[in-house]
């Protein structure tokens, strides 16, 4: 096994054949398929309710109020009003008891959600209104009910229009007054980077959020797999045979690269599953309804994800390999790698906070720290506006850290894999390393 490629192939195919990898991959595929199809599933269960208009009965002595409300909601719907309301004119009865009986009948049969009763008013006066509904706690001034808010706004607009017209203002002038002001926003970058549009930022946010989870899960999962693999071979005394048949450095880096390829293979499979699910007709319709343009998908962000995935993996995998070589029993691995795991969790939680403010000072600082930069700088590239030199500097620091940690891990590995018993202290390890070099 003196050839690193032999170690890589052995590690990769040995892990591919394990039942745990097959089951975990299947679970990942099913979970991702469920997440991608979840909007379509939710829409299928709620189909008909979202597009169904809320019917409101209007009981007035004259039909003008019903007509004005119908016209208002028709125009409002064209402008994208969330609440879909249909006005149903109703005739007044001879008595209050008869009106209430009619209203109860309409509510019970669910022909209307509620009935707006307008009292008779003097000429030029706006009538007093009572909204009768079965809903408990309903209030026209309630901001939590879309129907209540829509009715309140509509009635206020109708009352204001009537008062303006009575004052002698021409209807054309009134329409001009009510015409909304056209105000658009435009972002200007303070550095050389182009500013992302609102649509691009929306897609970038979803992509960064999903990829951060993948990056975190892959680094913490496959990184710890490196230490587990090394400790298992050491505890079974297989390591002594492996060391005698090849270079310890080739052994270590062969395992790291082999498990890295395993992680990349699983990521490619996840990407294929997502792409296939997005091509289903129901998901295509959901994407159109959400006004998402997949042509705006930032391909350069995917390239940065691959770069920082590899960087983050090799930074932590070398540390995990060194720790794994110092542990003699598999039961002690989780306890030994706990500080490194906490470090990854801190990086991930910082990235989650940075989603809301990617240009915060502490986020900027952390994007240059090699233990955090794979997640934090990737976040800044996707959602923030880092300068080109900042990205280059972060990548250079990350690559330099990989070489430094790789050199240190290699020195620890070739000494630690042959040390059995209790976990050695740093002093004992340093003496052993010096003796090995001597």
mmCIF file of N, CA and C in Angstrom, residues 246-349:
data_model
loop_
_atom_site.group_PDB
_atom_site.id
_atom_site.type_symbol
_atom_site.label_atom_id
_atom_site.label_comp_id
_atom_site.label_asym_id
_atom_site.label_seq_id
_atom_site.Cartn_x
_atom_site.Cartn_y
_atom_site.Cartn_z
ATOM 1 N N UNK A 246 3.693 1.009 4.080
ATOM 2 C CA UNK A 246 3.657 2.262 3.331
ATOM 3 C C UNK A 246 3.942 3.460 4.210
ATOM 4 N N UNK A 247 4.089 4.618 3.572
ATOM 5 C CA UNK A 247 4.377 5.853 4.280
ATOM 6 C C UNK A 247 3.171 6.297 5.102
ATOM 7 N N UNK A 248 3.402 6.697 6.385
ATOM 8 C CA UNK A 248 2.278 7.191 7.206
ATOM 9 C C UNK A 248 1.606 8.423 6.584
ATOM 10 N N UNK A 249 2.374 9.289 5.935
ATOM 11 C CA UNK A 249 1.792 10.490 5.341
ATOM 12 C C UNK A 249 0.851 10.129 4.202
ATOM 13 N N UNK A 250 1.271 9.150 3.370
ATOM 14 C CA UNK A 250 0.395 8.704 2.284
ATOM 15 C C UNK A 250 -0.857 8.040 2.836
ATOM 16 N N UNK A 251 -0.699 7.345 3.965
ATOM 17 C CA UNK A 251 -1.860 6.724 4.613
ATOM 18 C C UNK A 251 -2.871 7.797 5.031
ATOM 19 N N UNK A 252 -2.361 8.829 5.705
ATOM 20 C CA UNK A 252 -3.250 9.866 6.230
ATOM 21 C C UNK A 252 -3.936 10.640 5.117
ATOM 22 N N UNK A 253 -3.135 11.171 4.175
ATOM 23 C CA UNK A 253 -3.730 11.975 3.112
ATOM 24 C C UNK A 253 -4.562 11.122 2.160
ATOM 25 N N UNK A 254 -4.217 9.862 2.011
ATOM 26 C CA UNK A 254 -5.038 8.970 1.193
ATOM 27 C C UNK A 254 -6.418 8.789 1.782
ATOM 28 N N UNK A 255 -6.482 8.631 3.121
ATOM 29 C CA UNK A 255 -7.786 8.497 3.787
ATOM 30 C C UNK A 255 -8.582 9.795 3.690
ATOM 31 N N UNK A 256 -7.904 10.930 3.896
ATOM 32 C CA UNK A 256 -8.593 12.219 3.837
ATOM 33 C C UNK A 256 -9.167 12.461 2.444
ATOM 34 N N UNK A 257 -8.372 12.224 1.419
ATOM 35 C CA UNK A 257 -8.835 12.455 0.038
ATOM 36 C C UNK A 257 -9.929 11.458 -0.325
ATOM 37 N N UNK A 258 -9.794 10.202 0.089
ATOM 38 C CA UNK A 258 -10.815 9.202 -0.214
ATOM 39 C C UNK A 258 -12.163 9.551 0.383
ATOM 40 N N UNK A 259 -12.171 9.988 1.657
ATOM 41 C CA UNK A 259 -13.436 10.370 2.308
ATOM 42 C C UNK A 259 -13.962 11.677 1.723
ATOM 43 N N UNK A 260 -13.051 12.574 1.302
ATOM 44 C CA UNK A 260 -13.484 13.805 0.636
ATOM 45 C C UNK A 260 -14.210 13.487 -0.673
ATOM 46 N N UNK A 261 -13.685 12.539 -1.433
ATOM 47 C CA UNK A 261 -14.332 12.119 -2.676
ATOM 48 C C UNK A 261 -15.688 11.478 -2.398
ATOM 49 N N UNK A 262 -15.782 10.771 -1.278
ATOM 50 C CA UNK A 262 -17.064 10.184 -0.876
ATOM 51 C C UNK A 262 -18.099 11.278 -0.626
ATOM 52 N N UNK A 263 -17.670 12.331 0.088
ATOM 53 C CA UNK A 263 -18.574 13.453 0.344
ATOM 54 C C UNK A 263 -18.983 14.168 -0.925
ATOM 55 N N UNK A 264 -18.023 14.380 -1.839
ATOM 56 C CA UNK A 264 -18.339 15.034 -3.117
ATOM 57 C C UNK A 264 -19.319 14.205 -3.926
ATOM 58 N N UNK A 265 -19.149 12.887 -3.901
ATOM 59 C CA UNK A 265 -20.060 12.002 -4.626
ATOM 60 C C UNK A 265 -21.486 12.134 -4.102
ATOM 61 N N UNK A 266 -21.607 12.219 -2.781
ATOM 62 C CA UNK A 266 -22.935 12.377 -2.190
ATOM 63 C C UNK A 266 -23.526 13.748 -2.521
ATOM 64 N N UNK A 267 -22.691 14.785 -2.557
ATOM 65 C CA UNK A 267 -23.173 16.121 -2.923
ATOM 66 C C UNK A 267 -23.665 16.159 -4.365
ATOM 67 N N UNK A 268 -22.937 15.484 -5.267
ATOM 68 C CA UNK A 268 -23.371 15.425 -6.669
ATOM 69 C C UNK A 268 -24.716 14.715 -6.766
ATOM 70 N N UNK A 269 -24.875 13.627 -6.009
ATOM 71 C CA UNK A 269 -26.144 12.904 -6.008
ATOM 72 C C UNK A 269 -27.279 13.787 -5.507
ATOM 73 N N UNK A 270 -27.002 14.563 -4.454
ATOM 74 C CA UNK A 270 -28.018 15.482 -3.918
ATOM 75 C C UNK A 270 -28.388 16.532 -4.967
ATOM 76 N N UNK A 271 -27.377 17.071 -5.661
ATOM 77 C CA UNK A 271 -27.643 18.054 -6.712
ATOM 78 C C UNK A 271 -28.499 17.490 -7.826
ATOM 79 N N UNK A 272 -28.235 16.241 -8.223
ATOM 80 C CA UNK A 272 -29.034 15.592 -9.275
ATOM 81 C C UNK A 272 -30.476 15.399 -8.806
ATOM 82 N N UNK A 273 -30.638 14.981 -7.549
ATOM 83 C CA UNK A 273 -31.987 14.769 -6.997
ATOM 84 C C UNK A 273 -32.772 16.079 -6.987
ATOM 85 N N UNK A 274 -32.121 17.174 -6.569
ATOM 86 C CA UNK A 274 -32.788 18.482 -6.547
ATOM 87 C C UNK A 274 -33.179 18.902 -7.964
ATOM 88 N N UNK A 275 -32.271 18.739 -8.926
ATOM 89 C CA UNK A 275 -32.545 19.138 -10.313
ATOM 90 C C UNK A 275 -33.700 18.336 -10.895
ATOM 91 N N UNK A 276 -33.719 17.023 -10.642
ATOM 92 C CA UNK A 276 -34.794 16.172 -11.169
ATOM 93 C C UNK A 276 -36.133 16.567 -10.564
ATOM 94 N N UNK A 277 -36.153 16.814 -9.247
ATOM 95 C CA UNK A 277 -37.410 17.194 -8.587
ATOM 96 C C UNK A 277 -37.920 18.547 -9.082
ATOM 97 N N UNK A 278 -37.016 19.473 -9.359
ATOM 98 C CA UNK A 278 -37.434 20.794 -9.848
ATOM 99 C C UNK A 278 -38.010 20.720 -11.261
ATOM 100 N N UNK A 279 -37.700 19.661 -12.002
ATOM 101 C CA UNK A 279 -38.200 19.521 -13.364
ATOM 102 C C UNK A 279 -39.618 18.962 -13.422
ATOM 103 N N UNK A 280 -40.135 18.478 -12.289
ATOM 104 C CA UNK A 280 -41.501 17.962 -12.275
ATOM 105 C C UNK A 280 -42.478 19.102 -12.569
ATOM 106 N N UNK A 281 -43.554 18.838 -13.330
ATOM 107 C CA UNK A 281 -44.488 19.914 -13.743
ATOM 108 C C UNK A 281 -45.050 20.712 -12.579
ATOM 109 N N UNK A 282 -45.414 20.011 -11.488
ATOM 110 C CA UNK A 282 -46.020 20.745 -10.362
ATOM 111 C C UNK A 282 -45.024 21.694 -9.694
ATOM 112 N N UNK A 283 -43.746 21.307 -9.683
ATOM 113 C CA UNK A 283 -42.742 22.203 -9.112
ATOM 114 C C UNK A 283 -42.434 23.373 -10.051
ATOM 115 N N UNK A 284 -42.507 23.130 -11.362
ATOM 116 C CA UNK A 284 -42.321 24.209 -12.325
ATOM 117 C C UNK A 284 -43.402 25.270 -12.141
ATOM 118 N N UNK A 285 -44.653 24.822 -11.920
ATOM 119 C CA UNK A 285 -45.754 25.766 -11.701
ATOM 120 C C UNK A 285 -45.567 26.551 -10.403
ATOM 121 N N UNK A 286 -45.112 25.863 -9.354
ATOM 122 C CA UNK A 286 -44.896 26.542 -8.072
ATOM 123 C C UNK A 286 -43.810 27.597 -8.198
ATOM 124 N N UNK A 287 -42.740 27.268 -8.933
ATOM 125 C CA UNK A 287 -41.645 28.219 -9.141
ATOM 126 C C UNK A 287 -42.134 29.455 -9.884
ATOM 127 N N UNK A 288 -42.993 29.246 -10.889
ATOM 128 C CA UNK A 288 -43.554 30.378 -11.634
ATOM 129 C C UNK A 288 -44.439 31.225 -10.738
ATOM 130 N N UNK A 289 -45.263 30.571 -9.901
ATOM 131 C CA UNK A 289 -46.147 31.319 -9.002
ATOM 132 C C UNK A 289 -45.354 32.144 -7.991
ATOM 133 N N UNK A 290 -44.172 31.664 -7.616
ATOM 134 C CA UNK A 290 -43.323 32.380 -6.657
ATOM 135 C C UNK A 290 -42.431 33.422 -7.324
ATOM 136 N N UNK A 291 -42.605 33.590 -8.657
ATOM 137 C CA UNK A 291 -41.833 34.574 -9.439
ATOM 138 C C UNK A 291 -40.323 34.359 -9.301
ATOM 139 N N UNK A 292 -39.911 33.082 -9.313
ATOM 140 C CA UNK A 292 -38.492 32.739 -9.225
ATOM 141 C C UNK A 292 -37.982 32.424 -10.623
ATOM 142 N N UNK A 293 -36.948 33.128 -11.023
ATOM 143 C CA UNK A 293 -36.335 32.920 -12.332
ATOM 144 C C UNK A 293 -35.031 32.146 -12.141
ATOM 145 N N UNK A 294 -35.052 30.854 -12.485
ATOM 146 C CA UNK A 294 -33.874 30.018 -12.276
ATOM 147 C C UNK A 294 -32.719 30.402 -13.190
ATOM 148 N N UNK A 295 -33.008 31.203 -14.225
ATOM 149 C CA UNK A 295 -31.915 31.653 -15.093
ATOM 150 C C UNK A 295 -30.987 32.622 -14.354
ATOM 151 N N UNK A 296 -31.478 33.197 -13.222
ATOM 152 C CA UNK A 296 -30.662 34.113 -12.426
ATOM 153 C C UNK A 296 -29.794 33.368 -11.411
ATOM 154 N N UNK A 297 -29.837 32.022 -11.453
ATOM 155 C CA UNK A 297 -29.056 31.227 -10.523
ATOM 156 C C UNK A 297 -27.568 31.551 -10.673
ATOM 157 N N UNK A 298 -26.924 32.048 -9.626
ATOM 158 C CA UNK A 298 -25.506 32.444 -9.735
ATOM 159 C C UNK A 298 -24.589 31.220 -9.782
ATOM 160 N N UNK A 299 -24.110 30.881 -10.978
ATOM 161 C CA UNK A 299 -23.238 29.713 -11.132
ATOM 162 C C UNK A 299 -21.888 29.931 -10.450
ATOM 163 N N UNK A 300 -21.442 31.198 -10.397
ATOM 164 C CA UNK A 300 -20.170 31.454 -9.720
ATOM 165 C C UNK A 300 -20.265 31.142 -8.230
ATOM 166 N N UNK A 301 -21.483 31.254 -7.656
ATOM 167 C CA UNK A 301 -21.664 30.930 -6.246
ATOM 168 C C UNK A 301 -21.476 29.429 -6.013
ATOM 169 N N UNK A 302 -21.907 28.621 -6.984
ATOM 170 C CA UNK A 302 -21.696 27.172 -6.889
ATOM 171 C C UNK A 302 -20.207 26.839 -6.944
ATOM 172 N N UNK A 303 -19.470 27.589 -7.767
ATOM 173 C CA UNK A 303 -18.016 27.371 -7.851
ATOM 174 C C UNK A 303 -17.349 27.745 -6.523
ATOM 175 N N UNK A 304 -17.788 28.851 -5.918
ATOM 176 C CA UNK A 304 -17.248 29.236 -4.608
ATOM 177 C C UNK A 304 -17.623 28.201 -3.544
ATOM 178 N N UNK A 305 -18.816 27.639 -3.659
ATOM 179 C CA UNK A 305 -19.228 26.608 -2.700
ATOM 180 C C UNK A 305 -18.281 25.409 -2.770
ATOM 181 N N UNK A 306 -17.961 24.975 -3.983
ATOM 182 C CA UNK A 306 -17.050 23.841 -4.147
ATOM 183 C C UNK A 306 -15.673 24.171 -3.567
ATOM 184 N N UNK A 307 -15.193 25.392 -3.826
ATOM 185 C CA UNK A 307 -13.883 25.810 -3.320
ATOM 186 C C UNK A 307 -13.856 25.818 -1.798
ATOM 187 N N UNK A 308 -14.870 26.447 -1.186
ATOM 188 C CA UNK A 308 -14.878 26.551 0.277
ATOM 189 C C UNK A 308 -15.264 25.218 0.931
ATOM 190 N N UNK A 309 -15.994 24.384 0.209
ATOM 191 C CA UNK A 309 -16.273 23.043 0.726
ATOM 192 C C UNK A 309 -14.972 22.261 0.866
ATOM 193 N N UNK A 310 -14.170 22.266 -0.189
ATOM 194 C CA UNK A 310 -12.887 21.565 -0.148
ATOM 195 C C UNK A 310 -11.959 22.167 0.907
ATOM 196 N N UNK A 311 -11.920 23.523 0.968
ATOM 197 C CA UNK A 311 -11.080 24.177 1.961
ATOM 198 C C UNK A 311 -11.491 23.837 3.375
ATOM 199 N N UNK A 312 -12.798 23.952 3.646
ATOM 200 C CA UNK A 312 -13.292 23.640 4.987
ATOM 201 C C UNK A 312 -13.074 22.188 5.357
ATOM 202 N N UNK A 313 -13.291 21.295 4.390
ATOM 203 C CA UNK A 313 -13.113 19.872 4.670
ATOM 204 C C UNK A 313 -11.660 19.563 5.031
ATOM 205 N N UNK A 314 -10.704 20.057 4.226
ATOM 206 C CA UNK A 314 -9.298 19.733 4.477
ATOM 207 C C UNK A 314 -8.780 20.384 5.755
ATOM 208 N N UNK A 315 -9.283 21.566 6.096
ATOM 209 C CA UNK A 315 -8.868 22.189 7.362
ATOM 210 C C UNK A 315 -9.267 21.315 8.538
ATOM 211 N N UNK A 316 -10.524 20.906 8.565
ATOM 212 C CA UNK A 316 -11.003 20.133 9.710
ATOM 213 C C UNK A 316 -10.609 18.662 9.620
ATOM 214 N N UNK A 317 -10.504 18.124 8.392
ATOM 215 C CA UNK A 317 -10.150 16.711 8.256
ATOM 216 C C UNK A 317 -8.734 16.445 8.752
ATOM 217 N N UNK A 318 -7.810 17.375 8.503
ATOM 218 C CA UNK A 318 -6.451 17.185 9.013
ATOM 219 C C UNK A 318 -6.430 17.196 10.541
ATOM 220 N N UNK A 319 -7.248 18.063 11.148
ATOM 221 C CA UNK A 319 -7.324 18.101 12.614
ATOM 222 C C UNK A 319 -7.940 16.806 13.135
ATOM 223 N N UNK A 320 -9.027 16.365 12.486
ATOM 224 C CA UNK A 320 -9.672 15.114 12.894
ATOM 225 C C UNK A 320 -8.723 13.933 12.740
ATOM 226 N N UNK A 321 -7.914 13.919 11.668
ATOM 227 C CA UNK A 321 -6.961 12.826 11.454
ATOM 228 C C UNK A 321 -5.927 12.791 12.563
ATOM 229 N N UNK A 322 -5.423 13.975 12.944
ATOM 230 C CA UNK A 322 -4.438 14.039 14.028
ATOM 231 C C UNK A 322 -5.038 13.550 15.342
ATOM 232 N N UNK A 323 -6.270 13.971 15.638
ATOM 233 C CA UNK A 323 -6.928 13.551 16.877
ATOM 234 C C UNK A 323 -7.188 12.047 16.846
ATOM 235 N N UNK A 324 -7.649 11.547 15.693
ATOM 236 C CA UNK A 324 -7.923 10.120 15.573
ATOM 237 C C UNK A 324 -6.700 9.257 15.793
ATOM 238 N N UNK A 325 -5.533 9.766 15.398
ATOM 239 C CA UNK A 325 -4.300 8.991 15.570
ATOM 240 C C UNK A 325 -3.863 8.918 17.027
ATOM 241 N N UNK A 326 -4.382 9.817 17.860
ATOM 242 C CA UNK A 326 -3.992 9.847 19.274
ATOM 243 C C UNK A 326 -4.909 9.009 20.155
ATOM 244 N N UNK A 327 -6.062 8.611 19.638
ATOM 245 C CA UNK A 327 -7.047 7.864 20.414
ATOM 246 C C UNK A 327 -6.911 6.379 20.112
ATOM 247 N N UNK A 328 -6.945 5.563 21.152
ATOM 248 C CA UNK A 328 -6.742 4.118 20.979
ATOM 249 C C UNK A 328 -8.042 3.344 20.886
ATOM 250 N N UNK A 329 -9.152 3.918 21.368
ATOM 251 C CA UNK A 329 -10.432 3.209 21.349
ATOM 252 C C UNK A 329 -11.489 4.047 20.648
ATOM 253 N N UNK A 330 -12.353 3.379 19.905
ATOM 254 C CA UNK A 330 -13.398 4.084 19.147
ATOM 255 C C UNK A 330 -14.363 4.814 20.063
ATOM 256 N N UNK A 331 -14.532 4.292 21.300
ATOM 257 C CA UNK A 331 -15.464 4.917 22.236
ATOM 258 C C UNK A 331 -15.006 6.307 22.671
ATOM 259 N N UNK A 332 -13.710 6.586 22.533
ATOM 260 C CA UNK A 332 -13.169 7.861 22.990
ATOM 261 C C UNK A 332 -13.137 8.927 21.897
ATOM 262 N N UNK A 333 -13.490 8.543 20.682
ATOM 263 C CA UNK A 333 -13.355 9.475 19.552
ATOM 264 C C UNK A 333 -14.237 10.703 19.734
ATOM 265 N N UNK A 334 -15.525 10.495 20.041
ATOM 266 C CA UNK A 334 -16.465 11.614 20.134
ATOM 267 C C UNK A 334 -16.038 12.615 21.197
ATOM 268 N N UNK A 335 -15.544 12.105 22.316
ATOM 269 C CA UNK A 335 -15.085 13.011 23.377
ATOM 270 C C UNK A 335 -13.840 13.778 22.941
ATOM 271 N N UNK A 336 -12.964 13.111 22.202
ATOM 272 C CA UNK A 336 -11.722 13.748 21.782
ATOM 273 C C UNK A 336 -11.958 14.851 20.754
ATOM 274 N N UNK A 337 -12.932 14.625 19.865
ATOM 275 C CA UNK A 337 -13.165 15.604 18.786
ATOM 276 C C UNK A 337 -14.183 16.668 19.189
ATOM 277 N N UNK A 338 -14.698 16.609 20.405
ATOM 278 C CA UNK A 338 -15.736 17.556 20.827
ATOM 279 C C UNK A 338 -15.308 19.013 20.685
ATOM 280 N N UNK A 339 -14.092 19.414 21.091
ATOM 281 C CA UNK A 339 -13.702 20.831 20.917
ATOM 282 C C UNK A 339 -13.737 21.281 19.456
ATOM 283 N N UNK A 340 -13.317 20.413 18.555
ATOM 284 C CA UNK A 340 -13.341 20.761 17.126
ATOM 285 C C UNK A 340 -14.782 20.858 16.627
ATOM 286 N N UNK A 341 -15.630 19.952 17.103
ATOM 287 C CA UNK A 341 -17.044 19.993 16.722
ATOM 288 C C UNK A 341 -17.696 21.292 17.181
ATOM 289 N N UNK A 342 -17.364 21.721 18.401
ATOM 290 C CA UNK A 342 -17.907 22.988 18.917
ATOM 291 C C UNK A 342 -17.446 24.149 18.042
ATOM 292 N N UNK A 343 -16.209 24.084 17.569
ATOM 293 C CA UNK A 343 -15.677 25.131 16.696
ATOM 294 C C UNK A 343 -16.492 25.229 15.401
ATOM 295 N N UNK A 344 -16.851 24.083 14.838
ATOM 296 C CA UNK A 344 -17.659 24.065 13.611
ATOM 297 C C UNK A 344 -19.055 24.616 13.892
ATOM 298 N N UNK A 345 -19.619 24.248 15.037
ATOM 299 C CA UNK A 345 -20.963 24.724 15.395
ATOM 300 C C UNK A 345 -20.956 26.245 15.565
ATOM 301 N N UNK A 346 -19.900 26.779 16.196
ATOM 302 C CA UNK A 346 -19.783 28.238 16.350
ATOM 303 C C UNK A 346 -19.738 28.913 14.981
ATOM 304 N N UNK A 347 -18.984 28.334 14.048
ATOM 305 C CA UNK A 347 -18.912 28.887 12.690
ATOM 306 C C UNK A 347 -20.272 28.861 12.010
ATOM 307 N N UNK A 348 -21.001 27.765 12.198
ATOM 308 C CA UNK A 348 -22.318 27.635 11.567
ATOM 309 C C UNK A 348 -23.319 28.615 12.171
ATOM 310 N N UNK A 349 -23.342 28.740 13.501
ATOM 311 C CA UNK A 349 -24.273 29.661 14.149
ATOM 312 C C UNK A 349 -23.957 31.106 13.762
#
